[in-house]
Each structure stands twice: as structure tokens, then as C-alpha cells.
Short mmCIF file of C-alpha atoms in Angstrom, two decimals:
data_model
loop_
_atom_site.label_atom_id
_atom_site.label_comp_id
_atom_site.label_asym_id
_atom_site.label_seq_id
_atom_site.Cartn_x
_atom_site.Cartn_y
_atom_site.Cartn_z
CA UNK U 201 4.43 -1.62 1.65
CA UNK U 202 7.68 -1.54 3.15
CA UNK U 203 8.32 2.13 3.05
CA UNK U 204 5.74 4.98 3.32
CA UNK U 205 5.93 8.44 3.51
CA UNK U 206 5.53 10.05 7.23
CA UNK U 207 4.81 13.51 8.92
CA UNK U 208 7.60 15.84 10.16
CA UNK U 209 9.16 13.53 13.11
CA UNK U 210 12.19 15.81 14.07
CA UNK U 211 10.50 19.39 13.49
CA UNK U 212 12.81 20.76 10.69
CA UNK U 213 9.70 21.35 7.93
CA UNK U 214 10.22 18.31 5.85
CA UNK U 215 8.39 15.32 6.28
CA UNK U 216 9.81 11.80 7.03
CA UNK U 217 9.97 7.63 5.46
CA UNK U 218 9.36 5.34 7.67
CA UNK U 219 11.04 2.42 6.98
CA UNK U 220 10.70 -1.94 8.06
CA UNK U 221 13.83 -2.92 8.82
CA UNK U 222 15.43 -6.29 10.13
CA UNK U 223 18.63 -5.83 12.80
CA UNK U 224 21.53 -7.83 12.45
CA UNK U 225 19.71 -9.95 14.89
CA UNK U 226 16.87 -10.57 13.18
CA UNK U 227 14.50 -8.51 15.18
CA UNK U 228 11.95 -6.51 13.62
CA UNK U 229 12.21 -2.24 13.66
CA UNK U 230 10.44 0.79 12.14
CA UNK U 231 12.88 3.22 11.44
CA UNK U 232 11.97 6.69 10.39
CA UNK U 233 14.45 8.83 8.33
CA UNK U 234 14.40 12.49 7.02
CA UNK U 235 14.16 13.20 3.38
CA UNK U 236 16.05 16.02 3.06
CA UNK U 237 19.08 14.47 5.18
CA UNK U 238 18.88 10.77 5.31
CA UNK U 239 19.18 11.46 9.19
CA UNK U 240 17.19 8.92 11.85
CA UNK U 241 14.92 10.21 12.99
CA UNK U 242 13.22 7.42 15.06
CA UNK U 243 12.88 3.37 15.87
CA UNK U 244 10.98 1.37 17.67
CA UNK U 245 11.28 -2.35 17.72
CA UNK U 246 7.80 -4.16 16.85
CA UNK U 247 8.63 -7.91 17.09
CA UNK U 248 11.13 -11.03 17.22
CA UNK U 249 13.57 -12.40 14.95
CA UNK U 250 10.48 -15.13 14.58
CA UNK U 251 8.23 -12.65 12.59
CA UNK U 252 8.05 -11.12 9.28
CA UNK U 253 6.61 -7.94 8.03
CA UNK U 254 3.84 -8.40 5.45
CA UNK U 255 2.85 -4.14 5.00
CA UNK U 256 3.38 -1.55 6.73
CA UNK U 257 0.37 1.68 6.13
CA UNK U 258 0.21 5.16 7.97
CA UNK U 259 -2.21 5.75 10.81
CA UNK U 260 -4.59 8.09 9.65
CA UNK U 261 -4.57 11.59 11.98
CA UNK U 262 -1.07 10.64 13.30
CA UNK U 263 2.09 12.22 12.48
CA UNK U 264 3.92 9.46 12.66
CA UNK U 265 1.79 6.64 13.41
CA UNK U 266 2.36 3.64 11.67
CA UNK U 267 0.70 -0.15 11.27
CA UNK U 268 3.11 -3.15 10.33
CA UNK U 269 1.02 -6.63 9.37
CA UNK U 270 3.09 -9.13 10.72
CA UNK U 271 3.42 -12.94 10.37
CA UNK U 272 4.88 -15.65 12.63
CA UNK U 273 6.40 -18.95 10.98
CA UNK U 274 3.53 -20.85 12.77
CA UNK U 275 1.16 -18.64 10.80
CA UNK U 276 -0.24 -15.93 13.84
CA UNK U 277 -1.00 -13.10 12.21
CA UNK U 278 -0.91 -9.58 14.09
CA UNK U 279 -1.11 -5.68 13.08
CA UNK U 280 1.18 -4.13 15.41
CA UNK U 281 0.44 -0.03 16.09
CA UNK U 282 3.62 1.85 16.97
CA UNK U 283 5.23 5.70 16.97
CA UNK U 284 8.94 5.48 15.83
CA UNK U 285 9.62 8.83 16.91
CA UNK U 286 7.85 8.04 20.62
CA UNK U 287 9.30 4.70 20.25
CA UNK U 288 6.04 2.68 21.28
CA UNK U 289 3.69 0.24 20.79
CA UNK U 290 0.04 0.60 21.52
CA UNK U 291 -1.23 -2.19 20.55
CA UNK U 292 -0.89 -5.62 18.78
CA UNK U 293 -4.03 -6.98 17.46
CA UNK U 294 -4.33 -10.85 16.52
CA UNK U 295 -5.77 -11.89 13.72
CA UNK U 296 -5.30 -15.66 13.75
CA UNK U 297 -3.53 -18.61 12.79
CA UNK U 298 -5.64 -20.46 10.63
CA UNK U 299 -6.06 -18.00 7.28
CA UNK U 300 -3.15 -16.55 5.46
CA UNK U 301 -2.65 -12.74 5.82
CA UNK U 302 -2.40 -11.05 2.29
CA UNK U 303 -2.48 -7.08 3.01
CA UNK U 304 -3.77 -4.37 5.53
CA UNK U 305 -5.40 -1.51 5.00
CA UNK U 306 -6.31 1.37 7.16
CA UNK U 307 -9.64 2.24 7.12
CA UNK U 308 -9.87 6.15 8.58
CA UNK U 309 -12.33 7.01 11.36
CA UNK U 310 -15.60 8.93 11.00
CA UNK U 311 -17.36 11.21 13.55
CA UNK U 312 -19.01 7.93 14.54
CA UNK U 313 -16.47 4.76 14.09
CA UNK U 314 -12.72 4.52 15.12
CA UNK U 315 -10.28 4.11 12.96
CA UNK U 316 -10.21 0.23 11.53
CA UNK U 317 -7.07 -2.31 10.45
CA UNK U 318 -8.52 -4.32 7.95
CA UNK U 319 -6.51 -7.32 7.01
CA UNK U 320 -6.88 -9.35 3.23
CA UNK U 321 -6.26 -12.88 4.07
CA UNK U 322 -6.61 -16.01 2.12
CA UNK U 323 -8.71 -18.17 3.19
CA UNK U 324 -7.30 -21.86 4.09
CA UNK U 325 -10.10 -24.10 1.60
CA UNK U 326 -10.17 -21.32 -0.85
CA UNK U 327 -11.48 -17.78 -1.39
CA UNK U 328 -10.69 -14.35 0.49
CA UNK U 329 -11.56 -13.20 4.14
CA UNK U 330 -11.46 -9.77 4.90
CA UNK U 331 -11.19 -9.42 8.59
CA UNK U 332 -10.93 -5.92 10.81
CA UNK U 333 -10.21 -4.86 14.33
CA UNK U 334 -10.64 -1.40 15.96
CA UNK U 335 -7.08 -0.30 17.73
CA UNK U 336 -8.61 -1.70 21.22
CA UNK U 337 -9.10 -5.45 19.88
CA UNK U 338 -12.90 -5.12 18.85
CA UNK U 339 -13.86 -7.34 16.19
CA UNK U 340 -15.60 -4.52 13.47
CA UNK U 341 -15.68 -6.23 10.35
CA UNK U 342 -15.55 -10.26 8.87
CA UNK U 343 -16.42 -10.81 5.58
CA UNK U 344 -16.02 -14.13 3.02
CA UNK U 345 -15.58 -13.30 -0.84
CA UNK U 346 -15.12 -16.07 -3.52
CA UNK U 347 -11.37 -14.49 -4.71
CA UNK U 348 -8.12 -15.58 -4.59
CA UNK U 349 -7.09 -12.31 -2.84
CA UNK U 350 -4.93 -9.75 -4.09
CA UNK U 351 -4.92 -6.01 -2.61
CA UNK U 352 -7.43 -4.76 -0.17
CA UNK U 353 -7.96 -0.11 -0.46
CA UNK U 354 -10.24 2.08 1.56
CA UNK U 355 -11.99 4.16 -0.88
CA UNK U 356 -14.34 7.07 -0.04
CA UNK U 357 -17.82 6.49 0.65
CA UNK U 358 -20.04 5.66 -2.04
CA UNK U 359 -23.54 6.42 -0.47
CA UNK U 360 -24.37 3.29 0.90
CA UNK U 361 -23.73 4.30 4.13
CA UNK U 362 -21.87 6.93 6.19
CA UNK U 363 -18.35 6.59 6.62
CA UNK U 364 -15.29 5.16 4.25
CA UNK U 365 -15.80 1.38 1.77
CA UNK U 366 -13.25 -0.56 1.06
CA UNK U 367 -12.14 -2.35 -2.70
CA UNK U 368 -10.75 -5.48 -3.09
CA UNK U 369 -8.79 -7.13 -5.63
CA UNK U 370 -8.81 -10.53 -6.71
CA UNK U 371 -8.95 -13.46 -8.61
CA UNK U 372 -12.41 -15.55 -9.68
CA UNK U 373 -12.93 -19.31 -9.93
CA UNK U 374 -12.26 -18.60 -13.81
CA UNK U 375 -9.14 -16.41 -13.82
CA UNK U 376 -10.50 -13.43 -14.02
CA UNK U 377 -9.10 -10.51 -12.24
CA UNK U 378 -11.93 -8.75 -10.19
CA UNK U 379 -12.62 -5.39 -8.23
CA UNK U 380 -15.53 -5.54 -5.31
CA UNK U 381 -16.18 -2.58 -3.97
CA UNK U 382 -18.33 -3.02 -0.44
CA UNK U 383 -19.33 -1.36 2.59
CA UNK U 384 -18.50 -2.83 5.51
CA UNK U 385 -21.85 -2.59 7.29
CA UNK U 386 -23.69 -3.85 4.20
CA UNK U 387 -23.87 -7.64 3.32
CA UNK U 388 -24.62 -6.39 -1.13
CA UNK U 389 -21.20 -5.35 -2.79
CA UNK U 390 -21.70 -1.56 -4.19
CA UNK U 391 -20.08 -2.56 -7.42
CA UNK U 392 -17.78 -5.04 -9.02
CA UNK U 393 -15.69 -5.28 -12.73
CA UNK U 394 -13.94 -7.40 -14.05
CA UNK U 395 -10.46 -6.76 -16.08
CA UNK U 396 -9.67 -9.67 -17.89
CA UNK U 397 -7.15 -13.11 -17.32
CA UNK U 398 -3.83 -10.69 -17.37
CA UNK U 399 -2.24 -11.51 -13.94
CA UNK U 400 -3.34 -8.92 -11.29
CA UNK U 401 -0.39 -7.19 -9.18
CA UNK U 402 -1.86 -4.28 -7.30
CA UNK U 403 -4.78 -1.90 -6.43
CA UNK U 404 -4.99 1.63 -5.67
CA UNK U 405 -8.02 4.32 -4.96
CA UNK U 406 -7.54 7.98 -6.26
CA UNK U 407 -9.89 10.86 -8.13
CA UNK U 408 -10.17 12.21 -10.75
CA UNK U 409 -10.48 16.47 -11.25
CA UNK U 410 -13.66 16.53 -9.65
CA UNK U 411 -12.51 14.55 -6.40
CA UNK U 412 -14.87 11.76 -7.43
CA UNK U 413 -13.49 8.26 -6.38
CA UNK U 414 -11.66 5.75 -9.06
CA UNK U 415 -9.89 2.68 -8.94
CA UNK U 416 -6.65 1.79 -10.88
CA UNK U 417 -5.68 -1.72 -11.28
CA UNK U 418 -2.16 -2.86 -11.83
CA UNK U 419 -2.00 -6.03 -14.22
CA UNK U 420 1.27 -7.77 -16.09
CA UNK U 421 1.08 -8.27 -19.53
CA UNK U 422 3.32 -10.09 -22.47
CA UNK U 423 6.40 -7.15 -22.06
CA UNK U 424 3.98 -4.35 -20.87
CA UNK U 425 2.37 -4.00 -17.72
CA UNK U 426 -1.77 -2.62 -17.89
CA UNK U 427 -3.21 0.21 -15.95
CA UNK U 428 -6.78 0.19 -16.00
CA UNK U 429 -8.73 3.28 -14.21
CA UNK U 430 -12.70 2.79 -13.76
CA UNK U 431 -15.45 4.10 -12.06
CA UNK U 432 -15.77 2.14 -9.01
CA UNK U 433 -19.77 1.94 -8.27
CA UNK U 434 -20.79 1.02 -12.24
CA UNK U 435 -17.42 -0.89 -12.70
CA UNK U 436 -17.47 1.51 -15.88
CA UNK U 437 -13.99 1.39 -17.80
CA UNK U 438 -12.37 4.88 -17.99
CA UNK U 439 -9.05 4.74 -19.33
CA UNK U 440 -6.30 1.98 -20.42
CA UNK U 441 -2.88 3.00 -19.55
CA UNK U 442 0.01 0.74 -21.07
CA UNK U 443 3.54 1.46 -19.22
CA UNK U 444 6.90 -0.50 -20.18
CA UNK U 445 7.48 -2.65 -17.12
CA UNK U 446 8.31 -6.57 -17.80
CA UNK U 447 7.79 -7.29 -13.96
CA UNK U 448 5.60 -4.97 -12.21
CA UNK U 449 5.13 -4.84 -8.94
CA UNK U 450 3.80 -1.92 -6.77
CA UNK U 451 1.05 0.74 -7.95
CA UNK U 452 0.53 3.79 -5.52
CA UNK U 453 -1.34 6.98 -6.00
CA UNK U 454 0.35 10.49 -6.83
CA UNK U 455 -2.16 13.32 -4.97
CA UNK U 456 -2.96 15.75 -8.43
CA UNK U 457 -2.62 19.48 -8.12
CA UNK U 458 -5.22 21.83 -7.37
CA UNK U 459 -7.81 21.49 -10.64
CA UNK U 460 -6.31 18.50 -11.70
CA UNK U 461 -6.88 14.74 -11.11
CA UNK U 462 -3.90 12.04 -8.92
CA UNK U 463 -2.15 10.28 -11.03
CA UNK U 464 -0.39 6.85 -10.80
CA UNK U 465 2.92 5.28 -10.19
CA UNK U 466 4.09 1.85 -10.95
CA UNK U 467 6.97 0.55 -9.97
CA UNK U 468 8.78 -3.07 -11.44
CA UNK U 469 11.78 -3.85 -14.16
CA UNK U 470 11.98 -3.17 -17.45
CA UNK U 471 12.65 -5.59 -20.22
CA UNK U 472 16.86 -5.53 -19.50
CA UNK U 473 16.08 -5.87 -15.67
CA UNK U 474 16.66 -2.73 -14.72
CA UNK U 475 13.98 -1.44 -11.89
CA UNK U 476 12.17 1.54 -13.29
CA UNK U 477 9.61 3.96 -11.79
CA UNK U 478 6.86 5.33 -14.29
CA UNK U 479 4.46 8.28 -13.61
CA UNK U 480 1.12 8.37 -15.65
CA UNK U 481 -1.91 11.09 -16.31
CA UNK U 482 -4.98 9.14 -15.51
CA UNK U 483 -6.25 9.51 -19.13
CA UNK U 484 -3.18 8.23 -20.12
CA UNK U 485 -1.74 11.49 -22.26
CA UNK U 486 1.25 12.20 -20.30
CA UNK U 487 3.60 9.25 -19.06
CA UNK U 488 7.06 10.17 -16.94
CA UNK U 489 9.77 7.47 -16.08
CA UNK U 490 11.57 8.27 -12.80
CA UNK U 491 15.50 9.25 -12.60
CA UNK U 492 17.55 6.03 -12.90
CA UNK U 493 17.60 3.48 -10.07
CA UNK U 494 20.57 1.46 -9.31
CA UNK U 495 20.70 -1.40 -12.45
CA UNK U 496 22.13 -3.95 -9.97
CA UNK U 497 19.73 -3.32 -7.56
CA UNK U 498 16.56 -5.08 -7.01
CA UNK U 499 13.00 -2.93 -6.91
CA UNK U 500 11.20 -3.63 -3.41
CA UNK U 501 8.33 -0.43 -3.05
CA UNK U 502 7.06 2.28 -3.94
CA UNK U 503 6.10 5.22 -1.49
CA UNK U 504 4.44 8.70 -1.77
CA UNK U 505 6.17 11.72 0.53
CA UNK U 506 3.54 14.35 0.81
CA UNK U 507 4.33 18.04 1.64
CA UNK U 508 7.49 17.81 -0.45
CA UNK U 509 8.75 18.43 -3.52
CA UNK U 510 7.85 21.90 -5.91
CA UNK U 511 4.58 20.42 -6.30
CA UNK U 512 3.72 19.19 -2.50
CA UNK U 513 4.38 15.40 -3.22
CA UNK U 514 7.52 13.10 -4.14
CA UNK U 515 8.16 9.87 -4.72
CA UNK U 516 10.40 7.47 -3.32
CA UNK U 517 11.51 4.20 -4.38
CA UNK U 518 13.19 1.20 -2.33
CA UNK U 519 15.85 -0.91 -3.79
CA UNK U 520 17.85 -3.46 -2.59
CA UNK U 521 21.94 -3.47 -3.20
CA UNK U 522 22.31 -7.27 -0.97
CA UNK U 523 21.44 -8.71 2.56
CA UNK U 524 21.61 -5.89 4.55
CA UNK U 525 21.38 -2.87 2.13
CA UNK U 526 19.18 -0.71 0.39
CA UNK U 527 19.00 2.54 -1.45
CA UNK U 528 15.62 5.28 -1.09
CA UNK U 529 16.04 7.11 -4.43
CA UNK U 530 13.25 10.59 -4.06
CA UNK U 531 12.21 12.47 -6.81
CA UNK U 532 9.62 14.68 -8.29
CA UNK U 533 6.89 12.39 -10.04
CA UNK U 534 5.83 15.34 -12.39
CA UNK U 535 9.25 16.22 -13.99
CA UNK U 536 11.65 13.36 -13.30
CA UNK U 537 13.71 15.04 -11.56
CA UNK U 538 15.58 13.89 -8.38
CA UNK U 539 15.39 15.27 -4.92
CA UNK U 540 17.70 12.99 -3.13
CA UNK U 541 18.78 9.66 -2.17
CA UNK U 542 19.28 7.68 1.44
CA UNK U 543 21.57 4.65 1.76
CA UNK U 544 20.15 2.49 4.52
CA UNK U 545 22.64 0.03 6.07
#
């Protein structure tokens, strides 16, 4: 990700996007804006004009609290923790040279293990590497999978063992996109599926009405791009969701409302180029496209903005207009309807 939704950083009741941005220089920044106003509402510079950001993910029981995976042209690898609105860093945690990083995600603490940054990477001779670090440097978690990685979730916990799993998405020796779903303390995968030779583009974790656990995977067909939605543990096939994206490229969860399941969001280009947002049901019977999105601009991400909008969440899409511009178009997943849009410069 390169934009994600935020809490409240300048106290006015609405909550904030925080935002990677490169300077003029080249240095790296997190800026945080306000959704209602497009005001700044934070920045804090998290590394050189030598480093790129990979993904940026929310810390978990911070307001504002964000993690940036970062990449050096020599390869280093870091996760850099920082507060726009406090303007620090707390911590950059290395992850090495030799493996390529792919993705971070934030696995959330439990009453018995910090919070962990668990970074996808691909492995130099072949296969995946999931690697993890608790905020003070601790090695928690190395694991080796035989995928071309993907995407990298936490999902809730399956049983296994207390505390949060995590799903990965990838690629076997035969083309075949694959989930593993695995605790981190257990050396056996919980479950695995496979969805077929359609090119994989993204992951995402969400539940269905009775806050039971599901996984939605984002794949690019001939003209159509595939949602699939199955039952992560069995690797049982739920639903088949076909949206009209030519190019897809980001898939993010939409929190449901109260006696309802989340839904999904993809984001990519339709057929004539133009990027497009659409909103799906998880069974599939109800499909929303998002307001129009600049048709010169170019899609980028794909964030969720909880506690806003009439039904407590909004989306918000990144596009770029050229080198050193982009549009934040927000809107309400559920009708369409638009909320707002920031011009970042």
C-alpha cells in the first residue's frame, strides 16, 4: 500500500490518510492528510533519496502509527515505525540484503506476544521466505515456503494456537496460484487451496455475517479480473466473483455493517484504460463501481477510511496525474457516491 486510512491526527472527528510521498529531493516522507479538508495534518521523514517504499500498513492500537517496508538500491531491506503527527521514528528494523522484500504485514499483539512486522520476501534460488521482527529487533518468526510469493495477510486465529495466523499468496512450481494459511509457532500449514493458473494479483482476509474468517483472492483473467472467497482452514470454495477490470491491481477489504458480512474492493483499469474502483457482496449478488476517477490518470492503491462515511467506512483511491502529482478520490463503497477529493502536490 501506498495510502491507508489513519485515526483522527488533528482532533476535528474525522479520521486521516496517511500518505508515502517522495520530496523534490528525493527523500522519503509519510504525510498524513484530513479527509474532510485535504489539510496536513502531519510528516515525518523515514529515509534517503537512496530508498524506496515497498508498503506502507497501520500499527495496530495506534492512532496514527504507521510501518513503511523500505528498500535500498543495494537490496537492504528495513520496516521503518514512525508517527506523522509526532513526527518520529521508533525504530528501523533490518531485514537483510540477500532476499528480495515482496510485502509486510502487521501481525497485531495478543495478551502474550507484541505486535509483529512480518515481511514476504523472495527468496534469492527460488521460493518464498516469510521473515518477522518484534518492534525492538527480536527475530519472532522465519519461515521457507516453495512459492513464488505474492501477498502476505494476518488472519484471525484458527485454533491452532493462541494469538493471530497469517495467509500467504503465491505461486507453485506448476503455475498454480496458492493460499497457505499457517501459524507462526507451528511448523504444519492449517490449510492451503489452490485457484487455478489465472495470474494472482492480491490477497485479502475478511468475514463473513457470522465474523468467521475468509480469504478473497484477486486473480486477472482474459478481460475480467476473478474474485474468489473461500474458507480458509478446508480451502473450501465459497463464492466466484467476476468484476470488469482488464488490469487489476489492488484488493482491500470493506468492514460489513452490523448483521452483515465485509465486502471487497478491487481496484485496476477497465478495458478503455480508464482506472475504475468496484465494490462487491461477498456472494457476489450486489456489485458497485466507484464515482469516476481521472481517465488520464494512472490507478496506484486502494485504501479503506474507517469511522467515515454514512455507513462508518469509505474508500479512497490513489491516482497519479505525472511526476509529482496525484489525486485521493473518497467515496462511499455502498452507494457510489463521492465524499471528496485531495490533490497532493
Amino acid at each position: 500500500s501506498m495510502v491507508i486510512g489513519v485515526g483522527d491526527a488533528n482532533g476535528n472527528g474525522s479520521p486521516d490518510l496517511a500518505v508515502a510521498v517522495r520530496t523534490p529531493s528525493g527523500r522519503l516522507r509519510i504525510k498524513t492528510r484530513d479527509v474532510v479538508t485535504g489539510e496536513v495534518t502531519g510528516g515525518v521523514r523515514i529515509a534517503s533519496a537512496a530508498w524506496e517504499v515497498l508498503d506502507l500498513q497501520r500499527v495496530p492500537g495506534t492512532a496514527t502509527g504507521v510501518a513503511a517496508l523500505i528498500q535500498r538500491g543495494n537490496g537492504a531491506t528495513r520496516v521503518v515505525l514512525a508517527d506523522p503527527v509526532t513526527r518520529t521514528r521508533t525504530a528501523a528494523l533490518r531485514f537483510g540484503a540477500r532476499h528480495a522484500p515482496v510485502a509486510l504485514a502487521v501481525v497485531p499483539a495478543t495478551d502474550d506476544t507484541p505486535t509483529q512486522f512480518a515481511v514476504l520476501q523472495e527468496r534469492r534460488n527460488g521460493g518464498t521466505r516469510v521473515m518477522a521482527r518484534f518492534a525492538d529487533g527480536t527475530l519472532s518468526i522465519r519461515r521457507g515456503f516453495p512459492l513464488s510469493p505474492i501477498d502476505l495477510e494476518p488472519i484471525d486465529d484458527l485454533g491452532s494456537a493462541p494469538g493471530p495466523d497469517l495467509a500467504l499468496l503465491g505461486i507453485d512450481d506448476n503455475g498454480i496460484v496458492t493460499t497457505v494459511v499457517f501459524d507462526p509457532s507451528h511448523r504444519r500449514p492449517i490449510g492451503s487451496m489452490a485457484f487455478g493458473s489465472d495470474p494472482g494479483v492480491d490477497l485479502a482476509t475478511l468475514h463473513d455475517e457470522t465474523g468467521a474468517p475468509l480469504l478473497a483472492v484477486l486473480q486477472q483473467g482474459n478481460g475480467d479480473a476473478l474474485i474468489s472467497l473461500a474458507e480458509p482452514a478446508s480451502g473450501a470454495l465459497l463464492h466466484s466473483i467476476v468484476v470488469p477490470l482488464a488490469d487489476a491491481l489492488d484488493l482491500e477489504t470493506v468492514p460489513g455493517t452490523a448483521g452483515r458480512g465485509d465486502s471487497v474492493a478491487a481496484l485496476g483499469t477497465t478495458s478503455d484504460g480508464s482506472p475504475a474502483v468496484f465494490t462487491a457482496e461477498p456472494d457476489g449478488s450486489r456489485i458497485t463501481v466507484g464515482p469516476p476517477l481521472d481517465a488520464a490518470s494512472s490507478p496506484i492503491d486502494l485504501a479503506v477510511v474507517g469511522g467515515y462515511g454514512p455507513n462508518g467506512s469509505a474508500l479512497a483511491a490513489l491516482t497519479g496525474l505525472g511526476r509529482f502529482e496525484a489525486g485521493i478520490t473518497i467515496w462511499d463503497p455502498s452507494s457510489g457516491e463521492p465524499l471528496g477529493t485531495i490533490r497532493i502536490t
